[in-house]
């Protein structure tokens, strides 16, 4: 306990605290810009941390990550353009709330949910990292494959149009994810001799094309460039009522557990957790028809889950030396460069580093919360910018984000290609969610599927006979057939009720 207090005192030193605050603001700024993210900020500032004290350098990187994860919701809510994959599901209801004139309410819900997810997940990770990491070690490729299938099936089954459209979109996403070198043997596929396609389609280019360029094209085509009106003087508190919190208590808790669980599964992260939690929230809601039209429940679900993944992702990195996602992989590299070996011995050899990681995340979560609370009065001001200037600036930032993320002009073509594909999918009534989720999970699914076949001579059966894997596949099957079975059950119940009433004297 004395070491924890000492570490807190060190982090609260004015200079160190200023660095944490500045890094958090940088993270929020990068997270809000389409194509950039807190993870990119960690990568860009990683060399700068080498010349700093390990505690200060790691504190700076952690703060950027926390700020970027939370800041990604700003673009999702105000413009319908997610700053990173972790905020894709936030666009589904956050942007419709903005168009409905509820921008402050959406921002307030997202800011609160982000703080709850980050702060509590860090506390849980600090106390349970070793225990939860031991559970993750017991999962093999069979369970990881089944988890991915279950996630995609659940999201596809909740598609607005039909299960068929959702599964078709997921299949198209899996097809696009297979472009490039195969994950096991490195064989190039669907590259057609183009060296730029050997590494596959870039996720940043896909995301910007799907959500930014397509959105702008659709707004111009519909002639709906008028931004909603708002008066900053009327903003009080978070714009969210106590009833909103109480009615979403179960939703927030469930989304938190989903984000924490998916976060500490290596290779998963917030890009998956926000989609899965949104799907569960819609499936469990008493009014699922409101989702996608401006329902605050969807904002609470996605933002709680993606920020809970921050604490979850730290668990395997600290306890096992295994990165939970791409950002923690960069952080792991930073530890190694400073001569610190992550893993079970980290708690014994460098307990001060462990406390620095968790304490910094807690401090940064509080600073991000305060910054966004006051910034909430300024964020909606972007809606007052004339659309001809706003959209031009967004397109410019999109091209910059694609180039910074990939370093090649060829990805401009990919971005425009996915924008056109997004328009065609809208015309065919194919939802975007299953496509993006399948694209993100595609390499993981293929890799674990092939590992599952090679790790045993029993073929496909371990995917069904291993308890956790079998349960996940069963849930996937139920989620697909349930939308077809549910109307039949209601119809049969209605007919039986009519029969009983006709027989009554």
Short mmCIF file of C-alpha atoms in Angstrom, two decimals:
data_model
loop_
_atom_site.label_atom_id
_atom_site.label_comp_id
_atom_site.label_asym_id
_atom_site.label_seq_id
_atom_site.Cartn_x
_atom_site.Cartn_y
_atom_site.Cartn_z
CA UNK A 1 0.00 0.00 0.00
CA UNK A 2 2.89 2.32 0.75
CA UNK A 3 4.32 1.71 -2.71
CA UNK A 4 0.96 2.55 -4.34
CA UNK A 5 0.75 5.83 -2.43
CA UNK A 6 4.34 6.64 -3.34
CA UNK A 7 3.66 5.95 -7.00
CA UNK A 8 0.56 8.15 -6.96
CA UNK A 9 2.59 10.96 -5.40
CA UNK A 10 5.21 10.61 -8.13
CA UNK A 11 2.57 10.75 -10.89
CA UNK A 12 0.90 13.77 -9.29
CA UNK A 13 4.12 15.78 -9.43
CA UNK A 14 3.24 18.99 -11.33
CA UNK A 15 5.48 18.28 -14.32
CA UNK A 16 4.39 14.65 -14.63
CA UNK A 17 0.74 15.57 -14.17
CA UNK A 18 1.06 18.24 -16.87
CA UNK A 19 2.52 15.64 -19.27
CA UNK A 20 -0.35 13.25 -18.50
CA UNK A 21 -2.92 16.01 -19.06
CA UNK A 22 -1.32 17.16 -22.32
CA UNK A 23 -1.05 13.57 -23.57
CA UNK A 24 -4.72 12.97 -22.72
CA UNK A 25 -5.74 16.03 -24.76
CA UNK A 26 -3.59 14.87 -27.67
CA UNK A 27 -5.29 11.48 -27.45
CA UNK A 28 -8.77 13.05 -27.50
CA UNK A 29 -7.79 15.18 -30.50
CA UNK A 30 -6.34 12.23 -32.44
CA UNK A 31 -9.26 10.01 -31.54
CA UNK A 32 -11.76 12.54 -32.87
CA UNK A 33 -10.06 12.88 -36.28
CA UNK A 34 -11.17 10.24 -38.83
CA UNK A 35 -8.35 7.86 -39.65
CA UNK A 36 -6.23 8.80 -36.68
CA UNK A 37 -6.50 7.27 -33.21
CA UNK A 38 -4.93 7.06 -29.80
CA UNK A 39 -3.03 4.01 -30.99
CA UNK A 40 -1.43 6.06 -33.76
CA UNK A 41 -0.47 8.68 -31.19
CA UNK A 42 1.19 6.01 -29.06
CA UNK A 43 3.16 4.82 -32.08
CA UNK A 44 4.22 8.35 -33.09
CA UNK A 45 5.33 9.38 -29.60
CA UNK A 46 6.95 6.07 -28.66
CA UNK A 47 10.45 7.27 -29.71
CA UNK A 48 9.97 10.40 -27.57
CA UNK A 49 9.41 8.24 -24.49
CA UNK A 50 12.86 6.64 -24.80
CA UNK A 51 14.57 9.76 -23.53
CA UNK A 52 12.27 10.08 -20.53
CA UNK A 53 12.21 8.31 -17.22
CA UNK A 54 10.40 4.96 -17.77
CA UNK A 55 7.58 5.97 -15.41
CA UNK A 56 7.01 9.30 -17.15
CA UNK A 57 7.37 7.85 -20.64
CA UNK A 58 4.88 5.05 -19.97
CA UNK A 59 2.50 7.51 -18.30
CA UNK A 60 2.53 9.64 -21.45
CA UNK A 61 1.77 6.69 -23.72
CA UNK A 62 -1.01 5.33 -21.50
CA UNK A 63 -2.64 8.77 -21.34
CA UNK A 64 -2.70 9.12 -25.14
CA UNK A 65 -4.31 5.70 -25.40
CA UNK A 66 -7.03 6.46 -22.84
CA UNK A 67 -7.78 9.85 -24.41
CA UNK A 68 -7.90 8.42 -27.92
CA UNK A 69 -10.29 5.61 -27.00
CA UNK A 70 -12.72 8.04 -25.42
CA UNK A 71 -12.29 10.82 -27.99
CA UNK A 72 -13.24 8.58 -30.92
CA UNK A 73 -16.92 9.06 -30.05
CA UNK A 74 -16.83 12.80 -30.89
CA UNK A 75 -16.79 12.30 -34.65
CA UNK A 76 -19.23 9.39 -34.37
CA UNK A 77 -21.85 11.52 -32.64
CA UNK A 78 -21.36 14.88 -34.34
CA UNK A 79 -20.70 13.74 -37.91
CA UNK A 80 -21.48 10.03 -38.09
CA UNK A 81 -17.79 9.36 -38.77
CA UNK A 82 -16.02 7.18 -36.18
CA UNK A 83 -12.55 8.29 -35.20
CA UNK A 84 -11.45 4.67 -34.82
CA UNK A 85 -12.98 1.16 -35.09
CA UNK A 86 -13.75 1.30 -31.36
CA UNK A 87 -16.50 3.87 -32.00
CA UNK A 88 -18.20 2.35 -35.04
CA UNK A 89 -21.27 1.19 -33.11
CA UNK A 90 -21.57 4.64 -31.51
CA UNK A 91 -22.46 6.07 -34.92
CA UNK A 92 -25.54 3.83 -35.18
CA UNK A 93 -27.49 5.87 -32.61
CA UNK A 94 -25.19 8.77 -31.72
CA UNK A 95 -25.42 10.47 -35.11
CA UNK A 96 -29.20 10.00 -35.42
CA UNK A 97 -29.51 11.65 -31.99
CA UNK A 98 -27.54 14.61 -33.32
CA UNK A 99 -29.84 14.88 -36.35
CA UNK A 100 -32.79 14.70 -33.96
CA UNK A 101 -31.45 17.70 -32.03
CA UNK A 102 -30.18 15.64 -29.07
CA UNK A 103 -26.46 16.22 -29.60
CA UNK A 104 -25.83 17.27 -25.98
CA UNK A 105 -27.69 14.26 -24.61
CA UNK A 106 -25.70 11.92 -26.85
CA UNK A 107 -22.38 13.50 -25.87
CA UNK A 108 -23.29 13.40 -22.18
CA UNK A 109 -24.19 9.73 -22.31
CA UNK A 110 -21.02 8.88 -24.23
CA UNK A 111 -18.73 10.85 -21.90
CA UNK A 112 -20.24 9.26 -18.80
CA UNK A 113 -20.19 5.76 -20.28
CA UNK A 114 -16.58 6.20 -21.38
CA UNK A 115 -15.52 7.21 -17.90
CA UNK A 116 -17.40 4.34 -16.25
CA UNK A 117 -15.92 1.80 -18.65
CA UNK A 118 -12.33 3.04 -18.33
CA UNK A 119 -12.16 3.81 -14.62
CA UNK A 120 -13.86 0.68 -13.30
CA UNK A 121 -12.10 -1.64 -15.78
CA UNK A 122 -8.72 -0.34 -14.61
CA UNK A 123 -9.63 -1.04 -10.98
CA UNK A 124 -10.81 -4.55 -11.89
CA UNK A 125 -7.67 -5.15 -13.95
CA UNK A 126 -5.43 -4.04 -11.09
CA UNK A 127 -6.96 -6.53 -8.66
CA UNK A 128 -7.84 -9.43 -10.94
CA UNK A 129 -5.21 -9.34 -13.69
CA UNK A 130 -3.49 -12.56 -12.65
CA UNK A 131 -6.74 -14.49 -12.15
CA UNK A 132 -8.35 -13.37 -15.41
CA UNK A 133 -5.15 -13.94 -17.36
CA UNK A 134 -5.07 -17.55 -16.14
CA UNK A 135 -8.55 -18.02 -17.60
CA UNK A 136 -7.43 -16.62 -20.95
CA UNK A 137 -4.56 -19.12 -21.03
CA UNK A 138 -7.02 -22.00 -20.91
CA UNK A 139 -8.65 -20.92 -24.17
CA UNK A 140 -7.29 -22.41 -27.37
CA UNK A 141 -7.78 -21.63 -31.07
CA UNK A 142 -11.07 -23.54 -31.00
CA UNK A 143 -12.60 -21.14 -28.47
CA UNK A 144 -11.25 -18.03 -30.20
CA UNK A 145 -12.67 -19.17 -33.54
CA UNK A 146 -16.06 -19.95 -32.01
CA UNK A 147 -16.11 -16.61 -30.21
CA UNK A 148 -15.55 -14.79 -33.50
CA UNK A 149 -18.28 -16.80 -35.23
CA UNK A 150 -20.66 -16.11 -32.35
CA UNK A 151 -19.95 -12.37 -32.47
CA UNK A 152 -20.49 -12.13 -36.23
CA UNK A 153 -23.65 -14.25 -36.09
CA UNK A 154 -25.13 -12.16 -33.29
CA UNK A 155 -24.51 -8.87 -35.10
CA UNK A 156 -25.73 -10.27 -38.43
CA UNK A 157 -28.89 -11.68 -36.84
CA UNK A 158 -29.82 -8.25 -35.53
CA UNK A 159 -29.58 -6.61 -38.95
CA UNK A 160 -32.33 -4.08 -39.54
CA UNK A 161 -33.58 -5.69 -42.75
CA UNK A 162 -33.20 -9.45 -42.28
CA UNK A 163 -30.84 -12.16 -41.10
CA UNK A 164 -30.08 -13.01 -44.72
CA UNK A 165 -28.92 -9.47 -45.47
CA UNK A 166 -26.78 -9.47 -42.32
CA UNK A 167 -25.14 -12.80 -43.17
CA UNK A 168 -24.57 -11.67 -46.76
CA UNK A 169 -22.81 -8.54 -45.50
CA UNK A 170 -20.69 -10.63 -43.11
CA UNK A 171 -19.74 -13.01 -45.95
CA UNK A 172 -18.67 -10.06 -48.08
CA UNK A 173 -16.58 -8.75 -45.18
CA UNK A 174 -14.86 -12.12 -44.78
CA UNK A 175 -14.13 -12.19 -48.51
CA UNK A 176 -12.51 -8.74 -48.38
CA UNK A 177 -10.46 -9.74 -45.33
CA UNK A 178 -8.97 -12.68 -47.25
CA UNK A 179 -7.19 -10.38 -49.73
CA UNK A 180 -3.41 -10.47 -49.27
CA UNK A 181 -1.02 -12.94 -47.68
CA UNK A 182 -2.59 -15.89 -45.89
CA UNK A 183 -2.02 -15.73 -42.10
CA UNK A 184 -0.39 -19.19 -41.78
CA UNK A 185 1.61 -20.00 -44.92
CA UNK A 186 1.94 -16.49 -46.36
CA UNK A 187 0.47 -17.39 -49.76
CA UNK A 188 -0.79 -14.28 -51.64
CA UNK A 189 -4.49 -14.34 -52.51
CA UNK A 190 -6.67 -12.11 -54.70
CA UNK A 191 -3.80 -9.66 -55.20
CA UNK A 192 -3.82 -10.07 -59.01
CA UNK A 193 -0.15 -9.16 -59.24
CA UNK A 194 -0.61 -5.84 -57.45
CA UNK A 195 2.07 -5.47 -54.77
CA UNK A 196 -0.08 -2.99 -52.84
CA UNK A 197 -2.72 -5.65 -52.31
CA UNK A 198 -0.29 -8.21 -50.92
CA UNK A 199 -0.83 -6.82 -47.44
CA UNK A 200 -4.60 -6.75 -47.85
CA UNK A 201 -7.06 -3.87 -47.58
CA UNK A 202 -6.14 -1.26 -45.00
CA UNK A 203 -8.68 -0.97 -42.15
CA UNK A 204 -8.27 2.81 -41.93
CA UNK A 205 -9.01 3.20 -45.64
CA UNK A 206 -12.03 0.94 -45.32
CA UNK A 207 -13.39 2.75 -42.29
CA UNK A 208 -12.95 6.23 -43.79
CA UNK A 209 -14.44 5.18 -47.11
CA UNK A 210 -17.42 3.47 -45.48
CA UNK A 211 -18.25 6.08 -42.87
CA UNK A 212 -16.78 9.39 -44.01
CA UNK A 213 -16.69 9.63 -47.81
CA UNK A 214 -19.89 7.63 -48.23
CA UNK A 215 -21.67 9.73 -45.60
CA UNK A 216 -20.68 12.98 -47.30
CA UNK A 217 -21.75 11.69 -50.72
CA UNK A 218 -25.12 10.62 -49.33
CA UNK A 219 -25.67 13.96 -47.58
CA UNK A 220 -25.02 15.84 -50.82
CA UNK A 221 -27.19 13.47 -52.84
CA UNK A 222 -30.09 13.89 -50.41
CA UNK A 223 -29.57 17.64 -50.16
CA UNK A 224 -29.52 17.37 -46.34
CA UNK A 225 -26.48 19.49 -45.61
CA UNK A 226 -28.32 21.65 -43.03
CA UNK A 227 -26.80 21.08 -39.60
CA UNK A 228 -29.12 20.83 -36.57
CA UNK A 229 -29.49 23.97 -34.47
CA UNK A 230 -28.34 24.15 -30.87
CA UNK A 231 -27.81 26.81 -28.23
CA UNK A 232 -24.73 26.31 -26.06
CA UNK A 233 -26.24 28.53 -23.35
CA UNK A 234 -28.93 25.96 -22.68
CA UNK A 235 -26.42 23.21 -21.89
CA UNK A 236 -26.58 22.22 -18.23
CA UNK A 237 -24.91 19.20 -16.64
CA UNK A 238 -24.47 16.30 -19.02
CA UNK A 239 -27.82 16.65 -20.74
CA UNK A 240 -28.70 13.18 -19.44
CA UNK A 241 -31.39 12.63 -16.83
CA UNK A 242 -31.24 10.34 -13.81
CA UNK A 243 -33.91 8.20 -15.46
CA UNK A 244 -31.56 7.59 -18.41
CA UNK A 245 -28.96 6.20 -16.03
CA UNK A 246 -31.32 4.08 -13.96
CA UNK A 247 -33.08 2.61 -16.98
CA UNK A 248 -29.70 1.69 -18.49
CA UNK A 249 -28.11 0.31 -15.31
CA UNK A 250 -28.36 -3.31 -16.50
CA UNK A 251 -27.31 -2.29 -20.01
CA UNK A 252 -24.21 -0.49 -18.68
CA UNK A 253 -23.23 -3.39 -16.42
CA UNK A 254 -23.68 -5.96 -19.19
CA UNK A 255 -21.73 -3.85 -21.68
CA UNK A 256 -18.96 -3.33 -19.14
CA UNK A 257 -18.58 -7.08 -18.61
CA UNK A 258 -18.57 -7.69 -22.37
CA UNK A 259 -15.89 -5.05 -22.91
CA UNK A 260 -13.74 -6.32 -20.04
CA UNK A 261 -14.00 -9.93 -21.20
CA UNK A 262 -13.31 -9.25 -24.88
CA UNK A 263 -10.56 -6.78 -23.97
CA UNK A 264 -8.42 -9.32 -22.14
CA UNK A 265 -8.78 -11.92 -24.89
CA UNK A 266 -5.56 -11.44 -26.92
CA UNK A 267 -6.19 -10.04 -30.38
CA UNK A 268 -9.76 -8.90 -29.77
CA UNK A 269 -10.04 -5.41 -28.25
CA UNK A 270 -12.45 -2.50 -28.48
CA UNK A 271 -13.10 -2.90 -32.21
CA UNK A 272 -15.10 -6.04 -31.40
CA UNK A 273 -16.48 -5.21 -27.96
CA UNK A 274 -18.46 -2.13 -29.04
CA UNK A 275 -20.21 -4.08 -31.80
CA UNK A 276 -21.03 -7.08 -29.62
CA UNK A 277 -22.33 -4.99 -26.71
CA UNK A 278 -24.49 -2.95 -29.08
CA UNK A 279 -25.96 -6.14 -30.51
CA UNK A 280 -26.70 -7.51 -27.03
CA UNK A 281 -28.28 -4.20 -26.00
CA UNK A 282 -30.57 -4.25 -29.01
CA UNK A 283 -31.43 -7.91 -28.55
CA UNK A 284 -32.27 -7.41 -24.86
CA UNK A 285 -34.16 -4.16 -25.27
CA UNK A 286 -37.91 -3.82 -24.81
CA UNK A 287 -37.92 -1.43 -27.77
CA UNK A 288 -35.40 -2.76 -30.33
CA UNK A 289 -37.21 -0.90 -33.10
CA UNK A 290 -35.81 2.39 -31.71
CA UNK A 291 -32.19 1.33 -32.21
CA UNK A 292 -30.57 2.98 -35.19
CA UNK A 293 -32.98 5.91 -34.99
CA UNK A 294 -31.46 7.77 -32.04
CA UNK A 295 -31.72 5.48 -29.01
CA UNK A 296 -29.53 6.48 -26.05
CA UNK A 297 -29.30 2.83 -24.97
CA UNK A 298 -27.06 2.10 -27.97
CA UNK A 299 -24.69 4.94 -27.05
CA UNK A 300 -24.40 3.71 -23.46
CA UNK A 301 -23.74 0.14 -24.62
CA UNK A 302 -21.06 0.83 -27.22
CA UNK A 303 -19.13 3.48 -25.26
CA UNK A 304 -19.11 1.52 -21.99
CA UNK A 305 -17.83 -1.61 -23.72
CA UNK A 306 -15.11 -0.07 -25.88
CA UNK A 307 -13.62 1.82 -22.93
CA UNK A 308 -13.88 -1.20 -20.63
CA UNK A 309 -11.59 -2.90 -23.14
CA UNK A 310 -8.80 -0.55 -22.04
CA UNK A 311 -8.54 -2.21 -18.65
CA UNK A 312 -9.17 -5.61 -20.17
CA UNK A 313 -6.36 -5.22 -22.71
CA UNK A 314 -3.87 -4.36 -19.97
CA UNK A 315 -4.47 -7.69 -18.24
CA UNK A 316 -2.76 -10.06 -20.71
CA UNK A 317 -0.02 -7.49 -21.41
CA UNK A 318 0.94 -7.08 -17.75
CA UNK A 319 0.29 -10.61 -16.48
CA UNK A 320 1.35 -12.67 -19.51
CA UNK A 321 3.42 -10.40 -21.72
CA UNK A 322 0.83 -10.91 -24.49
CA UNK A 323 -0.68 -7.79 -26.12
CA UNK A 324 -4.45 -7.58 -25.91
CA UNK A 325 -4.66 -5.39 -29.04
CA UNK A 326 -2.51 -3.34 -31.40
CA UNK A 327 -1.96 -0.48 -28.97
CA UNK A 328 -0.85 -2.73 -26.12
CA UNK A 329 1.55 -4.38 -28.58
CA UNK A 330 3.21 -0.97 -29.02
CA UNK A 331 3.23 -0.44 -25.24
CA UNK A 332 4.80 -3.86 -24.81
CA UNK A 333 7.55 -2.81 -27.21
CA UNK A 334 8.07 0.34 -25.17
CA UNK A 335 8.52 -1.73 -22.01
CA UNK A 336 11.06 -3.98 -23.71
CA UNK A 337 13.07 -1.01 -25.00
CA UNK A 338 13.26 0.32 -21.46
CA UNK A 339 14.61 -3.06 -20.40
CA UNK A 340 11.41 -4.18 -18.68
CA UNK A 341 10.08 -7.67 -19.36
CA UNK A 342 6.30 -7.95 -19.11
CA UNK A 343 4.81 -11.17 -17.79
CA UNK A 344 4.23 -12.97 -14.49
CA UNK A 345 7.61 -11.85 -13.10
CA UNK A 346 6.77 -8.18 -13.69
CA UNK A 347 4.81 -8.12 -10.42
CA UNK A 348 7.93 -9.31 -8.58
CA UNK A 349 10.75 -7.58 -10.46
CA UNK A 350 9.11 -4.23 -11.33
CA UNK A 351 6.00 -3.68 -9.20
CA UNK A 352 6.50 0.09 -9.56
CA UNK A 353 5.95 -0.21 -13.32
CA UNK A 354 2.70 -2.15 -12.75
CA UNK A 355 1.44 0.57 -10.42
CA UNK A 356 2.48 3.24 -12.93
CA UNK A 357 0.44 1.64 -15.70
CA UNK A 358 -2.73 1.26 -13.67
CA UNK A 359 -2.47 4.52 -11.69
CA UNK A 360 -1.78 6.56 -14.81
CA UNK A 361 -4.82 5.07 -16.52
CA UNK A 362 -6.97 6.07 -13.52
CA UNK A 363 -5.61 9.62 -13.44
CA UNK A 364 -5.94 9.97 -17.20
CA UNK A 365 -9.55 8.71 -17.11
CA UNK A 366 -10.42 11.45 -14.61
CA UNK A 367 -8.63 14.15 -16.64
CA UNK A 368 -10.32 13.02 -19.87
CA UNK A 369 -13.69 13.07 -18.12
CA UNK A 370 -13.15 16.63 -16.87
CA UNK A 371 -11.80 17.81 -20.23
CA UNK A 372 -14.74 16.38 -22.15
CA UNK A 373 -17.23 17.74 -19.62
CA UNK A 374 -16.06 21.29 -20.29
CA UNK A 375 -15.38 20.57 -23.95
CA UNK A 376 -18.94 19.38 -24.39
CA UNK A 377 -19.93 23.06 -24.59
CA UNK A 378 -17.46 23.49 -27.46
CA UNK A 379 -17.80 20.22 -29.43
CA UNK A 380 -21.24 21.02 -30.89
CA UNK A 381 -19.87 24.32 -32.23
CA UNK A 382 -18.61 22.29 -35.17
CA UNK A 383 -22.23 21.99 -36.26
CA UNK A 384 -22.34 25.75 -36.86
CA UNK A 385 -19.58 25.60 -39.47
CA UNK A 386 -21.09 25.98 -42.96
CA UNK A 387 -21.26 22.56 -44.55
CA UNK A 388 -19.25 23.57 -47.64
CA UNK A 389 -16.29 24.33 -45.35
CA UNK A 390 -16.91 21.53 -42.88
CA UNK A 391 -17.18 18.77 -45.47
CA UNK A 392 -14.15 20.07 -47.35
CA UNK A 393 -12.11 19.98 -44.16
CA UNK A 394 -13.36 16.47 -43.38
CA UNK A 395 -12.40 15.18 -46.83
CA UNK A 396 -8.95 16.72 -46.43
CA UNK A 397 -8.52 15.09 -43.01
CA UNK A 398 -9.71 11.79 -44.46
CA UNK A 399 -7.03 11.84 -47.13
CA UNK A 400 -4.43 12.82 -44.55
CA UNK A 401 -5.56 10.02 -42.22
CA UNK A 402 -5.35 7.42 -44.97
CA UNK A 403 -1.89 8.55 -46.04
CA UNK A 404 -0.54 8.73 -42.48
CA UNK A 405 -1.94 5.29 -41.66
CA UNK A 406 -0.63 3.53 -44.79
CA UNK A 407 2.04 5.77 -46.33
CA UNK A 408 0.94 5.10 -49.91
CA UNK A 409 -1.34 6.89 -52.36
CA UNK A 410 -2.81 3.58 -53.54
CA UNK A 411 -4.96 3.52 -50.42
CA UNK A 412 -6.78 6.58 -51.73
CA UNK A 413 -8.19 4.27 -54.42
CA UNK A 414 -9.12 1.69 -51.77
CA UNK A 415 -10.87 4.39 -49.74
CA UNK A 416 -12.94 5.53 -52.71
CA UNK A 417 -13.65 1.92 -53.66
CA UNK A 418 -15.08 1.15 -50.24
CA UNK A 419 -17.13 4.37 -50.36
CA UNK A 420 -18.74 3.11 -53.58
CA UNK A 421 -19.18 -0.35 -52.05
CA UNK A 422 -20.89 1.26 -49.07
CA UNK A 423 -23.34 3.05 -51.36
CA UNK A 424 -24.10 -0.21 -53.19
CA UNK A 425 -24.63 -2.00 -49.89
CA UNK A 426 -27.09 0.68 -48.79
CA UNK A 427 -28.95 0.25 -52.09
CA UNK A 428 -29.04 -3.53 -51.53
CA UNK A 429 -30.14 -2.99 -47.89
CA UNK A 430 -27.06 -4.76 -46.55
CA UNK A 431 -26.02 -3.51 -43.08
CA UNK A 432 -22.54 -2.12 -42.51
CA UNK A 433 -22.03 -3.54 -39.00
CA UNK A 434 -21.67 -7.24 -39.91
CA UNK A 435 -19.40 -6.36 -42.84
CA UNK A 436 -16.96 -4.32 -40.73
CA UNK A 437 -16.95 -6.82 -37.87
CA UNK A 438 -16.32 -9.74 -40.23
CA UNK A 439 -13.52 -7.81 -41.93
CA UNK A 440 -11.83 -7.10 -38.59
CA UNK A 441 -12.19 -10.68 -37.33
CA UNK A 442 -11.46 -12.40 -40.65
CA UNK A 443 -7.70 -12.96 -40.16
CA UNK A 444 -8.25 -14.12 -36.57
CA UNK A 445 -10.97 -16.54 -37.64
CA UNK A 446 -8.87 -18.06 -40.41
CA UNK A 447 -5.75 -18.30 -38.28
CA UNK A 448 -7.52 -20.02 -35.38
CA UNK A 449 -9.48 -22.29 -37.69
CA UNK A 450 -6.31 -23.59 -39.32
CA UNK A 451 -4.55 -23.86 -35.96
CA UNK A 452 -7.48 -25.86 -34.60
CA UNK A 453 -7.13 -28.35 -37.47
CA UNK A 454 -3.35 -28.73 -37.07
CA UNK A 455 -3.16 -28.90 -33.26
CA UNK A 456 -5.03 -32.21 -33.17
CA UNK A 457 -5.74 -35.19 -35.40
CA UNK A 458 -9.47 -35.13 -34.56
CA UNK A 459 -10.33 -32.77 -37.39
CA UNK A 460 -13.32 -30.51 -36.87
CA UNK A 461 -14.77 -32.23 -33.80
CA UNK A 462 -12.88 -30.29 -31.09
CA UNK A 463 -14.73 -27.16 -32.20
CA UNK A 464 -17.95 -28.88 -31.05
CA UNK A 465 -16.75 -31.15 -28.24
CA UNK A 466 -14.77 -28.59 -26.23
CA UNK A 467 -17.37 -27.13 -23.82
CA UNK A 468 -16.79 -23.38 -24.28
CA UNK A 469 -16.34 -23.67 -28.03
CA UNK A 470 -19.45 -25.81 -28.38
CA UNK A 471 -21.56 -23.40 -26.31
CA UNK A 472 -20.42 -20.41 -28.41
CA UNK A 473 -21.23 -22.19 -31.67
CA UNK A 474 -24.64 -23.17 -30.28
CA UNK A 475 -25.31 -19.53 -29.39
CA UNK A 476 -24.30 -18.54 -32.92
CA UNK A 477 -26.75 -21.02 -34.41
CA UNK A 478 -29.55 -19.94 -32.07
CA UNK A 479 -28.98 -16.26 -32.89
CA UNK A 480 -29.39 -17.03 -36.60
CA UNK A 481 -32.50 -19.18 -36.42
CA UNK A 482 -34.23 -17.31 -33.59
CA UNK A 483 -35.53 -14.42 -35.78
CA UNK A 484 -37.32 -17.05 -37.88
CA UNK A 485 -38.55 -19.17 -34.96
CA UNK A 486 -39.80 -16.26 -32.81
CA UNK A 487 -42.66 -15.21 -35.16
CA UNK A 488 -43.78 -18.85 -35.44
CA UNK A 489 -43.90 -19.20 -31.65
CA UNK A 490 -45.92 -16.00 -31.32
CA UNK A 491 -48.27 -17.19 -34.05
CA UNK A 492 -48.79 -20.58 -32.40
CA UNK A 493 -49.33 -18.92 -29.00
CA UNK A 494 -51.86 -16.58 -30.55
CA UNK A 495 -53.73 -19.43 -32.19
CA UNK A 496 -53.80 -21.44 -28.97
CA UNK A 497 -55.11 -18.38 -27.11
CA UNK A 498 -57.87 -17.93 -29.67
CA UNK A 499 -58.75 -21.63 -29.43
CA UNK A 500 -59.02 -21.44 -25.62
CA UNK A 501 -61.19 -18.35 -25.78
CA UNK A 502 -63.51 -20.01 -28.31
CA UNK A 503 -63.90 -23.06 -26.06
CA UNK A 504 -64.63 -20.95 -23.00
CA UNK A 505 -68.34 -20.92 -21.99
#
